[in-house]
Short mmCIF file of C-alpha atoms in Angstrom, two decimals:
data_model
loop_
_atom_site.label_atom_id
_atom_site.label_comp_id
_atom_site.label_asym_id
_atom_site.label_seq_id
_atom_site.Cartn_x
_atom_site.Cartn_y
_atom_site.Cartn_z
CA MET A 1 164.03 158.70 -65.88
CA LEU A 2 161.06 159.00 -63.50
CA GLY A 3 158.38 156.40 -63.64
CA SER A 4 154.70 157.29 -63.70
CA ALA A 5 154.50 156.84 -59.92
CA GLY A 6 157.32 159.36 -59.42
CA ARG A 7 155.68 161.89 -61.75
CA ASN A 8 152.33 161.43 -60.00
CA LEU A 9 153.95 161.97 -56.60
CA ILE A 10 155.58 165.20 -57.79
CA LEU A 11 152.27 166.37 -59.29
CA VAL A 12 150.40 165.70 -56.03
CA ALA A 13 153.11 167.53 -54.05
CA LEU A 14 152.87 170.56 -56.36
CA ILE A 15 149.08 170.61 -56.01
CA LEU A 16 149.15 170.34 -52.20
CA LEU A 17 152.04 172.78 -51.64
CA PRO A 18 149.93 175.99 -51.85
CA LEU A 19 147.49 174.56 -49.31
CA SER A 20 150.23 174.36 -46.68
CA CYS A 21 151.06 178.09 -46.86
CA ALA A 22 149.68 180.62 -44.39
CA ARG A 23 149.19 184.32 -45.00
CA LEU A 24 151.56 186.59 -43.11
CA PRO A 25 150.12 189.51 -41.14
CA ASP A 26 149.88 192.74 -43.14
CA LYS A 27 151.35 194.80 -40.33
CA PRO A 28 154.63 193.74 -38.69
CA MET A 29 154.50 193.32 -34.94
CA ALA A 30 155.80 196.21 -32.89
CA ALA A 31 158.90 195.79 -30.76
CA GLY A 32 158.03 194.27 -27.42
CA GLU A 33 154.57 193.22 -28.56
CA VAL A 34 155.34 189.51 -28.36
CA LEU A 35 158.55 189.17 -26.36
CA ALA A 36 158.90 190.79 -22.98
CA VAL A 37 162.16 191.53 -21.19
CA GLU A 38 162.60 190.46 -17.58
CA PRO A 39 165.42 191.56 -15.29
CA LEU A 40 167.79 188.93 -13.96
CA LEU A 41 168.67 190.10 -10.47
CA SER A 42 171.75 187.94 -10.08
CA GLY A 43 174.50 187.40 -12.63
CA ASP A 44 175.21 183.90 -11.39
CA SER A 45 171.84 182.19 -10.93
CA VAL A 46 168.35 181.81 -12.39
CA PRO A 47 165.21 181.98 -10.21
CA PRO A 48 163.65 178.54 -9.58
CA GLU A 49 160.23 179.92 -10.63
CA TRP A 50 161.51 180.04 -14.20
CA GLY A 51 161.27 176.26 -14.33
CA ASN A 52 163.47 173.60 -15.87
CA LEU A 53 166.25 173.99 -18.37
CA ILE A 54 164.85 172.59 -21.62
CA SER A 55 167.57 173.43 -24.15
CA VAL A 56 170.98 175.02 -24.64
CA THR A 57 172.09 176.59 -27.91
CA LEU A 58 175.42 178.13 -28.82
CA TRP A 59 175.67 181.33 -30.84
CA LEU A 60 178.86 183.36 -31.34
CA GLY A 61 180.53 182.31 -28.11
CA GLU A 62 177.40 182.74 -26.00
CA TYR A 63 175.29 179.95 -24.59
CA HIS A 64 171.54 180.51 -24.80
CA LEU A 65 169.78 178.78 -21.93
CA TRP A 66 166.08 178.05 -22.46
CA PHE A 67 163.87 177.56 -19.38
CA GLN A 68 160.20 176.56 -19.27
CA ASP A 69 157.97 177.09 -16.24
CA GLU A 70 154.85 175.16 -15.22
CA GLY A 71 152.60 177.54 -17.18
CA GLY A 72 154.45 176.81 -20.41
CA ASN A 73 156.21 180.19 -20.54
CA VAL A 74 159.71 180.05 -22.00
CA ARG A 75 162.59 182.28 -20.93
CA LEU A 76 165.85 182.80 -22.75
CA VAL A 77 168.90 183.62 -20.63
CA VAL A 78 172.28 184.30 -22.25
CA TYR A 79 175.51 183.08 -20.63
CA LYS A 80 178.64 184.89 -21.81
CA VAL A 81 181.69 182.62 -21.78
CA ILE A 82 184.20 185.50 -21.86
CA THR A 83 182.88 187.14 -18.67
CA ASN A 84 181.61 183.92 -17.05
CA GLN A 85 178.29 185.62 -16.23
CA LEU A 86 174.65 185.58 -17.18
CA ARG A 87 173.27 188.67 -18.88
CA THR A 88 171.16 190.93 -16.68
CA GLN A 89 168.04 190.60 -18.84
CA ALA A 90 166.07 187.61 -20.06
CA MET A 91 163.56 187.33 -22.89
CA LEU A 92 160.12 185.99 -21.99
CA ILE A 93 157.97 184.13 -24.51
CA GLN A 94 154.53 183.93 -22.91
CA ARG A 95 152.11 181.09 -23.44
CA LYS A 96 148.59 182.36 -24.05
#
């Protein structure tokens, strides 16, 4: 079925596959250690300092709005369709 080139390609892939894996940390990260929560003072607008809208994702009837500022920090703001409002808290993914 497979020619020698196909078998060789599969063999090379199987040899290189373990090299692409990275060890996971032994200790799971504590809550809040990576992601910070920021208050959203208004339920109908996002501060301009949060930067540009870079993506929108939909999850269970909520739109997740992703903003990136000039420093590379990313903020996630959730828009609830049912209430037509933004949630009062945003998640901050800091660039270090």
